[in-house]
Each structure stands twice: as structure tokens, then as C-alpha cells.
mmCIF file of C-alpha atoms in Angstrom:
data_model
loop_
_atom_site.group_PDB
_atom_site.id
_atom_site.type_symbol
_atom_site.label_atom_id
_atom_site.label_comp_id
_atom_site.label_asym_id
_atom_site.label_seq_id
_atom_site.Cartn_x
_atom_site.Cartn_y
_atom_site.Cartn_z
ATOM 1 C CA MET A 1 78.479 62.354 147.917
ATOM 2 C CA PRO A 2 81.864 60.557 148.008
ATOM 3 C CA PHE A 3 84.972 62.672 147.481
ATOM 4 C CA TRP A 4 85.902 61.026 144.190
ATOM 5 C CA HIS A 5 82.381 61.676 142.865
ATOM 6 C CA ARG A 6 82.911 65.363 143.567
ATOM 7 C CA LEU A 7 86.254 65.229 141.773
ATOM 8 C CA ILE A 8 84.507 63.794 138.713
ATOM 9 C CA VAL A 9 81.872 66.546 138.842
ATOM 10 C CA ALA A 10 84.599 69.174 139.150
ATOM 11 C CA GLY A 11 86.415 67.673 136.173
ATOM 12 C CA ILE A 12 83.231 67.627 134.081
ATOM 13 C CA VAL A 13 82.518 71.259 134.930
ATOM 14 C CA PHE A 14 86.043 72.313 133.975
ATOM 15 C CA ILE A 15 85.986 70.317 130.725
ATOM 16 C CA GLY A 16 82.597 71.783 129.842
ATOM 17 C CA VAL A 17 83.799 75.336 130.441
ATOM 18 C CA SER A 18 86.971 74.658 128.416
ATOM 19 C CA ILE A 19 84.845 73.442 125.499
ATOM 20 C CA VAL A 20 82.687 76.580 125.721
ATOM 21 C CA ALA A 21 85.848 78.724 125.721
ATOM 22 C CA ARG A 22 87.163 76.963 122.613
ATOM 23 C CA ILE A 23 83.821 77.363 120.825
ATOM 24 C CA VAL A 24 83.770 81.090 121.656
ATOM 25 C CA ASP A 25 87.377 81.427 120.456
ATOM 26 C CA TRP A 26 86.595 79.542 117.220
ATOM 27 C CA ARG A 27 83.495 81.632 116.483
ATOM 28 C CA MET A 28 85.337 84.891 117.116
ATOM 29 C CA SER A 29 88.361 83.859 115.035
ATOM 30 C CA ARG A 30 86.240 83.256 111.901
ATOM 31 C CA LYS A 31 85.498 86.929 111.370
ATOM 32 C CA GLU A 32 87.450 88.704 108.609
ATOM 33 C CA LEU A 33 88.281 92.221 109.765
ATOM 34 C CA ALA A 34 90.422 95.203 108.812
ATOM 35 C CA PRO A 35 93.910 95.212 110.415
ATOM 36 C CA GLU A 36 93.022 97.790 113.089
ATOM 37 C CA MET A 37 89.909 95.865 114.108
ATOM 38 C CA ALA A 38 91.655 92.487 113.836
ATOM 39 C CA THR A 39 94.233 93.581 116.414
ATOM 40 C CA ARG A 40 91.578 94.657 118.925
ATOM 41 C CA TYR A 41 89.488 91.579 118.185
ATOM 42 C CA ARG A 42 92.337 89.123 118.734
ATOM 43 C CA VAL A 43 93.263 90.600 122.131
ATOM 44 C CA LEU A 44 89.576 90.690 123.120
ATOM 45 C CA ARG A 45 89.123 87.093 121.974
ATOM 46 C CA ARG A 46 92.037 85.819 124.015
ATOM 47 C CA SER A 47 91.051 87.860 127.071
ATOM 48 C CA THR A 48 87.530 86.449 126.908
ATOM 49 C CA THR A 49 88.843 82.890 126.574
ATOM 50 C CA ALA A 50 91.217 83.351 129.525
ATOM 51 C CA VAL A 51 88.440 84.746 131.737
ATOM 52 C CA ILE A 52 86.089 81.866 130.862
ATOM 53 C CA ILE A 53 88.755 79.253 131.674
ATOM 54 C CA VAL A 54 89.752 80.904 134.970
ATOM 55 C CA VAL A 55 86.127 81.271 136.103
ATOM 56 C CA GLY A 56 85.405 77.682 135.074
ATOM 57 C CA PHE A 57 88.449 76.391 136.954
ATOM 58 C CA PHE A 58 87.452 78.026 140.225
ATOM 59 C CA SER A 59 83.801 77.044 139.730
ATOM 60 C CA ALA A 60 84.895 73.433 139.335
ATOM 61 C CA LEU A 61 87.019 73.575 142.487
ATOM 62 C CA LEU A 62 84.172 75.003 144.558
ATOM 63 C CA VAL A 63 82.186 71.825 143.913
ATOM 64 C CA ILE A 64 84.511 70.099 146.411
ATOM 65 C CA PRO A 65 83.539 70.915 150.049
ATOM 66 C CA GLN A 66 87.139 70.724 151.277
ATOM 67 C CA VAL A 67 88.119 73.351 148.742
ATOM 68 C CA ARG A 68 85.215 75.569 149.789
ATOM 69 C CA ALA A 69 86.367 75.379 153.383
ATOM 70 C CA VAL A 70 89.863 76.387 152.392
ATOM 71 C CA ALA A 71 88.469 79.169 150.199
ATOM 72 C CA GLY A 72 86.581 80.565 153.182
ATOM 73 C CA GLY A 73 89.812 80.780 155.144
ATOM 74 C CA LEU A 74 91.571 82.407 152.215
ATOM 75 C CA LEU A 75 88.865 85.007 151.825
ATOM 76 C CA ALA A 76 89.299 85.932 155.480
ATOM 77 C CA SER A 77 92.888 86.883 154.741
ATOM 78 C CA SER A 78 92.250 88.202 151.229
ATOM 79 C CA ALA A 79 94.006 91.508 151.858
ATOM 80 C CA VAL A 80 97.279 89.804 152.696
ATOM 81 C CA ILE A 81 96.984 87.363 149.809
ATOM 82 C CA GLY A 82 96.054 90.140 147.409
ATOM 83 C CA LEU A 83 99.142 92.063 148.448
ATOM 84 C CA ILE A 84 101.396 89.013 147.954
ATOM 85 C CA VAL A 85 99.862 88.083 144.603
ATOM 86 C CA GLY A 86 100.032 91.699 143.487
ATOM 87 C CA PHE A 87 103.770 91.857 144.088
ATOM 88 C CA ALA A 88 104.376 88.410 142.590
ATOM 89 C CA SER A 89 102.416 89.049 139.394
ATOM 90 C CA GLN A 90 103.155 92.732 138.922
ATOM 91 C CA ARG A 91 105.128 92.211 135.721
ATOM 92 C CA THR A 92 102.600 89.757 134.250
ATOM 93 C CA LEU A 93 99.671 92.036 135.023
ATOM 94 C CA GLY A 94 101.632 94.960 133.579
ATOM 95 C CA ASN A 95 102.157 93.049 130.324
ATOM 96 C CA PHE A 96 98.471 92.120 130.222
ATOM 97 C CA VAL A 97 97.336 95.722 130.743
ATOM 98 C CA ALA A 98 99.905 96.891 128.160
ATOM 99 C CA GLY A 99 98.468 94.379 125.677
ATOM 100 C CA LEU A 100 95.019 95.905 126.160
ATOM 101 C CA LEU A 101 96.462 99.408 125.698
ATOM 102 C CA ILE A 102 98.180 98.320 122.475
ATOM 103 C CA ALA A 103 94.893 96.871 121.205
ATOM 104 C CA ILE A 104 93.067 100.140 121.961
ATOM 105 C CA ALA A 105 95.655 102.782 120.977
ATOM 106 C CA GLN A 106 97.232 100.600 118.252
ATOM 107 C CA PRO A 107 100.773 101.963 117.924
ATOM 108 C CA ILE A 108 101.287 98.655 116.102
ATOM 109 C CA ARG A 109 98.845 96.327 114.361
ATOM 110 C CA LEU A 110 98.956 92.812 112.992
ATOM 111 C CA GLY A 111 100.924 92.837 109.739
ATOM 112 C CA ASP A 112 102.706 96.150 110.357
ATOM 113 C CA ARG A 113 106.365 96.487 109.359
ATOM 114 C CA VAL A 114 108.240 97.806 112.389
ATOM 115 C CA ASP A 115 111.770 98.514 113.608
ATOM 116 C CA TYR A 116 112.398 97.704 117.259
ATOM 117 C CA ALA A 117 115.708 97.594 119.166
ATOM 118 C CA GLY A 118 117.688 97.637 115.928
ATOM 119 C CA GLU A 119 115.695 94.784 114.339
ATOM 120 C CA SER A 120 113.196 95.002 111.473
ATOM 121 C CA GLY A 121 110.243 92.712 110.988
ATOM 122 C CA VAL A 122 106.503 92.228 110.654
ATOM 123 C CA VAL A 123 104.109 92.072 113.618
ATOM 124 C CA GLU A 124 102.915 88.480 113.505
ATOM 125 C CA ASP A 125 100.973 88.116 116.733
ATOM 126 C CA ILE A 126 99.918 90.287 119.689
ATOM 127 C CA GLY A 127 99.268 88.051 122.687
ATOM 128 C CA LEU A 128 97.992 88.808 126.170
ATOM 129 C CA THR A 129 101.524 89.314 127.521
ATOM 130 C CA TYR A 130 103.955 89.083 124.571
ATOM 131 C CA THR A 131 104.132 90.327 120.975
ATOM 132 C CA PHE A 132 105.869 88.323 118.225
ATOM 133 C CA ILE A 133 107.740 90.104 115.412
ATOM 134 C CA ARG A 134 108.800 88.019 112.375
ATOM 135 C CA THR A 135 112.134 89.086 110.876
ATOM 136 C CA ALA A 136 113.251 88.701 107.249
ATOM 137 C CA ASP A 137 115.156 85.495 108.067
ATOM 138 C CA GLU A 138 111.983 83.971 109.596
ATOM 139 C CA ALA A 139 113.244 84.349 113.164
ATOM 140 C CA ARG A 140 110.909 85.675 115.871
ATOM 141 C CA ILE A 141 111.512 88.583 118.241
ATOM 142 C CA VAL A 142 109.448 88.037 121.393
ATOM 143 C CA VAL A 143 108.838 91.355 123.179
ATOM 144 C CA PRO A 144 106.923 91.855 126.458
ATOM 145 C CA ASN A 145 103.917 94.077 125.827
ATOM 146 C CA GLU A 146 104.979 96.391 128.653
ATOM 147 C CA LYS A 147 108.181 97.247 126.775
ATOM 148 C CA LEU A 148 106.359 97.821 123.502
ATOM 149 C CA ALA A 149 103.896 100.160 125.211
ATOM 150 C CA SER A 150 106.685 102.296 126.687
ATOM 151 C CA ASP A 151 109.524 102.110 124.118
ATOM 152 C CA THR A 152 109.912 103.973 120.824
ATOM 153 C CA ILE A 153 108.893 101.917 117.758
ATOM 154 C CA ARG A 154 109.301 102.808 114.083
ATOM 155 C CA ASN A 155 106.162 101.733 112.235
ATOM 156 C CA SER A 156 106.479 101.945 108.439
ATOM 157 C CA THR A 157 102.877 100.941 107.677
ATOM 158 C CA ILE A 158 100.865 102.730 110.361
ATOM 159 C CA ARG A 159 99.211 105.013 107.771
ATOM 160 C CA SER A 160 99.036 102.608 104.848
ATOM 161 C CA ARG A 161 99.221 98.851 104.381
ATOM 162 C CA GLU A 162 101.260 99.304 101.222
ATOM 163 C CA SER A 163 104.868 98.168 101.360
ATOM 164 C CA PHE A 164 107.716 97.821 98.876
ATOM 165 C CA ALA A 165 110.244 95.313 97.580
ATOM 166 C CA GLU A 166 113.832 96.475 97.360
ATOM 167 C CA VAL A 167 116.900 94.810 95.853
ATOM 168 C CA LYS A 168 120.414 96.270 95.850
ATOM 169 C CA VAL A 169 123.040 95.063 93.380
ATOM 170 C CA GLN A 170 126.711 95.910 92.863
ATOM 171 C CA VAL A 171 127.752 96.892 89.359
ATOM 172 C CA PRO A 172 131.422 97.506 88.367
ATOM 173 C CA LEU A 173 132.297 101.155 87.793
ATOM 174 C CA SER A 174 133.738 100.136 84.438
ATOM 175 C CA ALA A 175 130.282 99.032 83.258
ATOM 176 C CA ASP A 176 127.818 101.268 81.452
ATOM 177 C CA LEU A 177 125.605 102.381 84.357
ATOM 178 C CA GLY A 178 123.126 104.093 82.060
ATOM 179 C CA ALA A 179 122.590 100.861 80.133
ATOM 180 C CA ALA A 180 122.208 98.916 83.391
ATOM 181 C CA VAL A 181 119.603 101.325 84.738
ATOM 182 C CA ASP A 182 117.703 101.350 81.423
ATOM 183 C CA ALA A 183 117.682 97.538 81.277
ATOM 184 C CA LEU A 184 116.366 97.238 84.831
ATOM 185 C CA ASN A 185 113.739 99.938 84.255
ATOM 186 C CA GLU A 186 112.532 97.930 81.269
ATOM 187 C CA GLU A 187 112.436 94.778 83.404
ATOM 188 C CA LEU A 188 110.347 96.542 86.076
ATOM 189 C CA ALA A 189 107.939 98.164 83.617
ATOM 190 C CA PRO A 190 105.052 95.785 84.550
ATOM 191 C CA GLU A 191 105.429 96.555 88.283
ATOM 192 C CA ARG A 192 103.470 99.320 90.002
ATOM 193 C CA ASP A 193 105.371 102.505 90.998
ATOM 194 C CA SER A 194 108.805 101.024 90.372
ATOM 195 C CA SER A 195 112.109 102.878 90.311
ATOM 196 C CA VAL A 196 115.767 102.145 89.595
ATOM 197 C CA TYR A 197 118.585 104.441 90.696
ATOM 198 C CA VAL A 198 122.276 104.501 91.623
ATOM 199 C CA SER A 199 122.700 105.111 95.354
ATOM 200 C CA ALA A 200 126.500 104.923 95.782
ATOM 201 C CA LEU A 201 129.769 104.859 93.860
ATOM 202 C CA ASP A 202 132.115 103.359 96.469
ATOM 203 C CA GLY A 203 134.318 100.708 94.895
ATOM 204 C CA ASN A 204 131.345 99.484 92.870
ATOM 205 C CA ALA A 205 128.160 101.221 91.842
ATOM 206 C CA THR A 206 125.215 100.318 94.080
ATOM 207 C CA VAL A 207 122.036 100.091 92.022
ATOM 208 C CA VAL A 208 118.741 100.051 93.924
ATOM 209 C CA VAL A 209 115.677 98.388 92.405
ATOM 210 C CA ARG A 210 112.393 99.166 94.148
ATOM 211 C CA ALA A 211 108.733 98.358 93.448
ATOM 212 C CA ASN A 212 105.571 98.924 95.487
ATOM 213 C CA ALA A 213 103.387 96.077 96.771
ATOM 214 C CA PRO A 214 99.914 96.048 98.385
ATOM 215 C CA ASP A 215 101.135 94.525 101.676
ATOM 216 C CA GLU A 216 104.197 93.116 103.446
ATOM 217 C CA ASP A 217 103.699 89.488 102.400
ATOM 218 C CA SER A 218 103.346 90.515 98.742
ATOM 219 C CA ALA A 219 106.467 92.665 99.079
ATOM 220 C CA GLN A 220 108.518 89.731 100.364
ATOM 221 C CA ARG A 221 107.355 87.503 97.504
ATOM 222 C CA LEU A 222 108.082 90.233 94.957
ATOM 223 C CA GLU A 223 111.535 90.817 96.456
ATOM 224 C CA ARG A 224 112.468 87.148 96.048
ATOM 225 C CA ASP A 225 111.262 87.265 92.442
ATOM 226 C CA LEU A 226 113.127 90.492 91.690
ATOM 227 C CA ARG A 227 116.475 89.043 92.763
ATOM 228 C CA VAL A 228 116.206 86.387 90.062
ATOM 229 C CA ARG A 229 114.876 88.767 87.431
ATOM 230 C CA VAL A 230 117.537 91.425 88.084
ATOM 231 C CA HIS A 231 120.325 88.841 87.937
ATOM 232 C CA ARG A 232 118.991 87.393 84.672
ATOM 233 C CA ARG A 233 118.542 90.829 83.085
ATOM 234 C CA LEU A 234 122.027 92.080 84.004
ATOM 235 C CA ARG A 235 123.604 88.914 82.606
ATOM 236 C CA ALA A 236 121.564 89.149 79.420
ATOM 237 C CA SER A 237 122.604 92.798 79.022
ATOM 238 C CA GLY A 238 126.271 91.933 79.404
ATOM 239 C CA ILE A 239 126.646 93.979 82.593
ATOM 240 C CA TRP A 240 127.503 90.837 84.564
ATOM 241 C CA ARG A 241 129.482 88.023 82.981
#
């Protein structure tokens, strides 16, 4: 068989395996699971896809006789190559293994609210080597899995998916704080497990408005809504002019 025919066969094999990997990934991604299972499932799904593509790539290359001849020589010196590759990919393999450990032990899960390295955010994605944390300003903190598996992380939702919306406002000390708190309590009456309290009296009074939400996304939406409602209520009550 001519060399270019073998190249075409190799390409067809690789494309076929890639299509199979995408189908497997699509089928696995359609399942709706609880957060703890979704985290394990996503890492498993991506690991399976990566293995299928790597095996397909090398299977396609072995169709070419010249590549098989080279592979035979490489296998003869596999110990040396394994040592070199091991040193070169130590960090990558460490991140990959750490990703599997995170999926099994689950110190963090998809959707958890966490504090890491002085930043707060929501776990958006746990990849094979990196984890993405979405901050309140929609930025992304990209953390190697190896660091997440070894560093200390504050997880606010590890026991419960419930979160909360919180708004802090400054009220002049000359204003009637009791009236302000009563007005805001009335505004938050429809919300579940809400509270209004004065947290500080430095220069101005700091009034904290807090309400529970079923998850982090709902909490962020409620927080945006509360800012408008609190502002409107304080103006209508004459606290702000």
C-alpha cells in the first residue's frame, strides 16, 4: 500500500475515534446529577474522552509501517524515555492525579462558594489539570488542581447548597435607625429567613440586609434585586434624600 494511502487510513482511524469520544462525552454530559455526583462524573467523563483520543491517536499512527519501526526502537529504550517523560510531565501528571483526588474526596464541588488565596467565588469547572473559580465581578481564578488538593480552602456550601444574599448600606447617624431597620424588615418580609441589623456605628451606621437563597446563582440574582429595593425603600422612608 502506498505511503499516502496509509496516511489516509491513519487519518480516518483518528477521526473515527475522535467522533466516538465526542459521542461518549455528549451521552455522559446529558445526565442530571446531584452536585457531588456531577463533580465525579465530569472528571470521569473528561478522563474517558482523553484516554479514547490518546489511544486512537497512537492506533492511527501504528497503521504506518515507518512509525511501527520507530515505535519498536522506542520500546527498546522505554526505560530511558519513561524516565525523561516522567520528569518532563511531573507537574502535569500531578495536576491530573490531584483532579481525580478532588473528584473522589470532594473538598470542593461544582457550584460551591469558596474562599481561596484571599479571593471569594463559585467553583465553575473542575478540569483534568485546572479548576476555574468565578468571582463576583465575573472574573475567573484558574488554580492548578495540585495546589487545590494541598492548600487550605474555605468552603461555605460543603454541607448545604443554600446560600445567602447580603447588602450593606450606610445610613447617617442623625437618621432614625429604628425606622430604617423597621422599613427594611417590612421590605424583606416576603423573603425566606431574612434579617436586618446594624453592624457598625463608625462615621455612619452600617445596616446589613440578608436573605437566604436555595443556591449561589439565586443568591446573586436576589442580591442584585435587593440593592434596588433597599435604595427605593430608604428613599421612600425619608432616610435617604
